[in-house]
Coordinates of C-alpha atoms in Angstrom, one line a residue:
Chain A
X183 CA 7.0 60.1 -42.6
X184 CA 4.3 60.4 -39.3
X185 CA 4.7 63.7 -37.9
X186 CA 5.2 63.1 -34.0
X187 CA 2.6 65.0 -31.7
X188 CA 3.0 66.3 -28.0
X189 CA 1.4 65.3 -25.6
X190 CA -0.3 62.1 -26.5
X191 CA -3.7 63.1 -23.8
X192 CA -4.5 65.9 -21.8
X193 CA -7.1 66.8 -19.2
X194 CA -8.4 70.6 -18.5
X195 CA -10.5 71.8 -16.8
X196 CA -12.9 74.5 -18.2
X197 CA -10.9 77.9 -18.3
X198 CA -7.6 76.2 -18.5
X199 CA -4.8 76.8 -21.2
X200 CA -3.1 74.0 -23.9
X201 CA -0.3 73.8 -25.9
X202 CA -0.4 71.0 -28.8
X203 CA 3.1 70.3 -30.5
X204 CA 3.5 69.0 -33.9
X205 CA 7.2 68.1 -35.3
X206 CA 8.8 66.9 -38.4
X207 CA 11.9 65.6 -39.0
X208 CA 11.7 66.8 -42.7
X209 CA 11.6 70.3 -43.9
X210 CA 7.5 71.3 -44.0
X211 CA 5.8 73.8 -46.5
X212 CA 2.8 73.9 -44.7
X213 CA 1.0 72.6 -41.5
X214 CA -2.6 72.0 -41.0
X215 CA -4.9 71.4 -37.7
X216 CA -7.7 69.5 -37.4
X217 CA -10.3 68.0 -34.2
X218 CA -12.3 65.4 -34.4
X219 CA -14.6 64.5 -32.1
X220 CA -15.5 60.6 -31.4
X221 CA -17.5 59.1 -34.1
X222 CA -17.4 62.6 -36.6
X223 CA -15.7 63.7 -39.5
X224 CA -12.2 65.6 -39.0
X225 CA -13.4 69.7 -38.8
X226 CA -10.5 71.9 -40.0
X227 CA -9.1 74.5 -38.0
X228 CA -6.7 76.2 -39.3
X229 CA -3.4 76.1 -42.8
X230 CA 0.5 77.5 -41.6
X231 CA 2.7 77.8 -44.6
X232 CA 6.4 78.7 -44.6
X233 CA 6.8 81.8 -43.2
X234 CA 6.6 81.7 -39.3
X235 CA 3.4 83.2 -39.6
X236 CA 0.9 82.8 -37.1
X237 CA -2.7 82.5 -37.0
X238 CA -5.8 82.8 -34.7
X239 CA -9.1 81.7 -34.8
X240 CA -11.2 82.8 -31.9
X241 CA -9.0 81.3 -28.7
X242 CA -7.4 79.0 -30.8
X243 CA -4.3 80.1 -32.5
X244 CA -1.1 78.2 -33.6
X245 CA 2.6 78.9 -35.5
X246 CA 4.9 77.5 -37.4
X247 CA 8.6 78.0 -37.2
X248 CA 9.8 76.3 -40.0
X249 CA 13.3 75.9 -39.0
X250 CA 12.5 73.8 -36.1
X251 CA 10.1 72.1 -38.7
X252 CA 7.4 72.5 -35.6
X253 CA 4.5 73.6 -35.0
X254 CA 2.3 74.8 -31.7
X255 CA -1.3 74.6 -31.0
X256 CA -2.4 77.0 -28.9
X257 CA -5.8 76.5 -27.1
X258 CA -6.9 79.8 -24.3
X259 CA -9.5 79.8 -22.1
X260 CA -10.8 76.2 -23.0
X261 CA -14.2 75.6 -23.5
X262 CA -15.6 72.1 -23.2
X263 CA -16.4 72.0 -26.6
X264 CA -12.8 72.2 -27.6
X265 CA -12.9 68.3 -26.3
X266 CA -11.7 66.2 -29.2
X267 CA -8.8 64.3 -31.2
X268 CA -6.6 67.1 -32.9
X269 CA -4.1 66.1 -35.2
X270 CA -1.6 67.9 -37.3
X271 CA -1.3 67.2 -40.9
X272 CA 2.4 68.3 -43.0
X273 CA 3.2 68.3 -46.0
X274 CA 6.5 68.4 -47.4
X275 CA 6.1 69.9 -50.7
X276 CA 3.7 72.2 -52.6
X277 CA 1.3 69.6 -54.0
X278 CA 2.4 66.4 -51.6
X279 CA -0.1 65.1 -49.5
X280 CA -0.8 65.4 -46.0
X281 CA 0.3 62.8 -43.5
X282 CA -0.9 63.0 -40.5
X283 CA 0.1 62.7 -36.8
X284 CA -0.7 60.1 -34.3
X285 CA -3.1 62.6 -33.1
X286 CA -3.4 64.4 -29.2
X287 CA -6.5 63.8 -27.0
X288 CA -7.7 66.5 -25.4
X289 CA -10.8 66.2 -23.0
X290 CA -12.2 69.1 -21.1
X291 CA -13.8 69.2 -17.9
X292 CA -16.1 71.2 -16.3
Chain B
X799 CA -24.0 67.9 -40.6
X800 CA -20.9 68.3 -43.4
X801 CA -21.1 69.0 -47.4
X802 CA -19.3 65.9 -48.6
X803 CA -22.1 62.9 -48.0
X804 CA -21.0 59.6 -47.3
X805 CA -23.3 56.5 -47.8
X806 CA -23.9 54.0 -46.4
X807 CA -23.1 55.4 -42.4
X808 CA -22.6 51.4 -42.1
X809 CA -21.6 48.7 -44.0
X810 CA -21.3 45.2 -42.7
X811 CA -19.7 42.5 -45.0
X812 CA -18.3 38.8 -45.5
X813 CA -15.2 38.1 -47.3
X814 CA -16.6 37.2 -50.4
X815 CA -18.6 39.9 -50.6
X816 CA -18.6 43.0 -53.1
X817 CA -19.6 46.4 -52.1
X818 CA -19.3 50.0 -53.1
X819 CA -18.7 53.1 -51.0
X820 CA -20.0 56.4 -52.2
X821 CA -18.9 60.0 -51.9
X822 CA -20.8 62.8 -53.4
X823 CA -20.0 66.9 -52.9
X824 CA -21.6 69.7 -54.9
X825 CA -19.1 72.5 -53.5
X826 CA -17.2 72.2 -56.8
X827 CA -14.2 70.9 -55.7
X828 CA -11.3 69.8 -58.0
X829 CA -10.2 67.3 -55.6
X830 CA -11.6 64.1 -54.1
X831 CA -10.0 61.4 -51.3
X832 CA -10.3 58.3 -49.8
X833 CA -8.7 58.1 -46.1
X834 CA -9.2 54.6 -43.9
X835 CA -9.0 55.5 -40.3
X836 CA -8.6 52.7 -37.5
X837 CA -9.8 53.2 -34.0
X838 CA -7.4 55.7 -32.2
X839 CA -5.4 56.5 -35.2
X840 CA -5.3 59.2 -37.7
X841 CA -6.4 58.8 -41.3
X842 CA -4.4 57.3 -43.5
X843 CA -4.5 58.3 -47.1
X844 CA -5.5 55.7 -49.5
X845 CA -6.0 57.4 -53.1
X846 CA -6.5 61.0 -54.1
X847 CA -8.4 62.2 -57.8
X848 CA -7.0 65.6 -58.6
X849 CA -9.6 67.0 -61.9
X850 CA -10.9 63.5 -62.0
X851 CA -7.6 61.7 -62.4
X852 CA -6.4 59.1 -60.2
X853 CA -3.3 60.9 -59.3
X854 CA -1.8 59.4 -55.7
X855 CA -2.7 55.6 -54.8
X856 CA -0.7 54.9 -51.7
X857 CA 0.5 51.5 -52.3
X858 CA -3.0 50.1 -51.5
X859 CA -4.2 46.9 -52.1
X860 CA -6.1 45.5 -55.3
X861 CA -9.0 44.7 -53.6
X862 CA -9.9 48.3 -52.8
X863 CA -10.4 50.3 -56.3
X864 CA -11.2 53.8 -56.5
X865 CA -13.5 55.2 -59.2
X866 CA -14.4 58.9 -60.1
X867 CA -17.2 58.9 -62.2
X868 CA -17.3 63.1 -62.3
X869 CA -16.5 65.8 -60.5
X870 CA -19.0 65.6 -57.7
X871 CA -18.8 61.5 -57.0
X872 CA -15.7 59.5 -55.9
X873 CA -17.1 55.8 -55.5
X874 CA -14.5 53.0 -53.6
X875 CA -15.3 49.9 -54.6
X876 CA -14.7 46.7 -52.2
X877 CA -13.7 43.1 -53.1
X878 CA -12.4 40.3 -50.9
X879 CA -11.7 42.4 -48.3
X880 CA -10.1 40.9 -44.9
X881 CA -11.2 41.6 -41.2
X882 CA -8.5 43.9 -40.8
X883 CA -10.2 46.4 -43.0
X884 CA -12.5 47.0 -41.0
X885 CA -12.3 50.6 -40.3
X886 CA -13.8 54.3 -40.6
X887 CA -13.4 54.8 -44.8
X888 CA -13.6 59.0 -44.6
X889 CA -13.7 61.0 -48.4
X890 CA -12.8 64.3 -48.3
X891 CA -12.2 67.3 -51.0
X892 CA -10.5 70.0 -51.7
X893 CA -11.6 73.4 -53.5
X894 CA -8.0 72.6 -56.0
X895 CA -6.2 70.3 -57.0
X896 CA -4.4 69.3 -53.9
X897 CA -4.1 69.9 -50.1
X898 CA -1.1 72.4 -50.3
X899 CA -3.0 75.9 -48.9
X900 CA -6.3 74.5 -49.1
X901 CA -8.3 72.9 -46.2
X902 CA -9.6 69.2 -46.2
X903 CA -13.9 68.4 -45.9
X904 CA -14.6 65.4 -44.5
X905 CA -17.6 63.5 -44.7
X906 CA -18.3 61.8 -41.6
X907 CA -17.2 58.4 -43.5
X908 CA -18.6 55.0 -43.6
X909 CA -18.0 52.7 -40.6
X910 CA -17.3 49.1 -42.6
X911 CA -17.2 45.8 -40.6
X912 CA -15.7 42.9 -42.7
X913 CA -16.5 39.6 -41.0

């Protein structure tokens, strides 16, 4: 089952903050986030397994709280080259295969 | 530019036509996929070789069949296809077996038109 992502668009402007939600109705292992910009491949960003743990790459960081079956993308300080497609990606079981969300468009301005 | 090579970039073809898609990676990866992405969606997994097995096909149809020749090449091979799968066709791999705690590369995939 699709993962549902929140919001489906958003608009910054250069400097500005996002949050990206991701949530299951079925109990996750792990979460994975990925952008892709318009006519590219899908770059990864960054793996959440159980645990709550967060993690942080540059001004990008998410979590994953596993009892809400959720997780949050968080994007600080955007730059225009964090303008792109993101999608979450869950898995429901060590070994399943990732389905991914319906995907949130995020375009930065200057 | 990524390391998992997708040819053709473009691949235009009739209904009656047969084609093959080609995926090649040298990272040593254990795992290889075929995704089909259409326009404003998310990719949608199609088969996955874990070790050079076929070991998920999601229920796709006959007309699309996977091959793994070795480790490096994942090869999708295309028969009677319809207009409506037209679409991105991404491969990606994994350093194991599967997904589970271990990040997807993409190619940047092969944009097929079926007319």
């Amino acid at each position: 089952q699709q993962p549902v992502q929140s919001p489906q668009a958003v608009i910054l402007r250069e400097g500005e903050d996002a949050v990206i939600n991701c949530s299951s109705s079925k109990a996750l292992y792990s979460v994975h986030w990925y952008r892709q910009k318009h006519g590219e491949a899908p770059i990864f960003l960054m793996i959440l397994l159980k645990g709550g743990e967060q993690k942080g790459h540059d001004k990008i960081s998410a979590s994953f709280n596993e009892k809400k079956q959720q997780s949050s993308l968080y994007l600080t300080a955007s730059q225009l080259s964090y303008s792109g497609t993101y999608f979450c990606g869950t898995e429901k079981g060590a070994g399943n295969m990732l389905t991914f969300g319906g995907g949130t468009r995020l375009m930065v301005k200057p | 530019d990524t390391e998992v090579t997708q040819t053709p970039k473009h691949l235009v073809m009739g209904m009656t036509n047969k084609k093959s898609l080609k995926c090649e990676q040298h990272m040593g990866h254990r795992a290889m996929y075929w995704y089909k992405q259409k326009a404003k969606k998310p990719p949608e997994l199609m088969f996955v070789y874990s070790y050079e097995k076929l070991s998920i096909n999601e229920s796709v149809p006959s007309r699309f069949s996977p091959e793994c020749p070795n480790s490096s090449l994942l090869n999708l091979h295309l028969h009677a296809l319809q207009p409506e799968d037209s679409a991105l066709y991404l491969c990606a791999s994994t350093p194991v077996g599967s997904s589970y705690n271990s990040p997807l590369h993409f190619g940047n995939g092969t944009r097929l038109t079926v007319t």
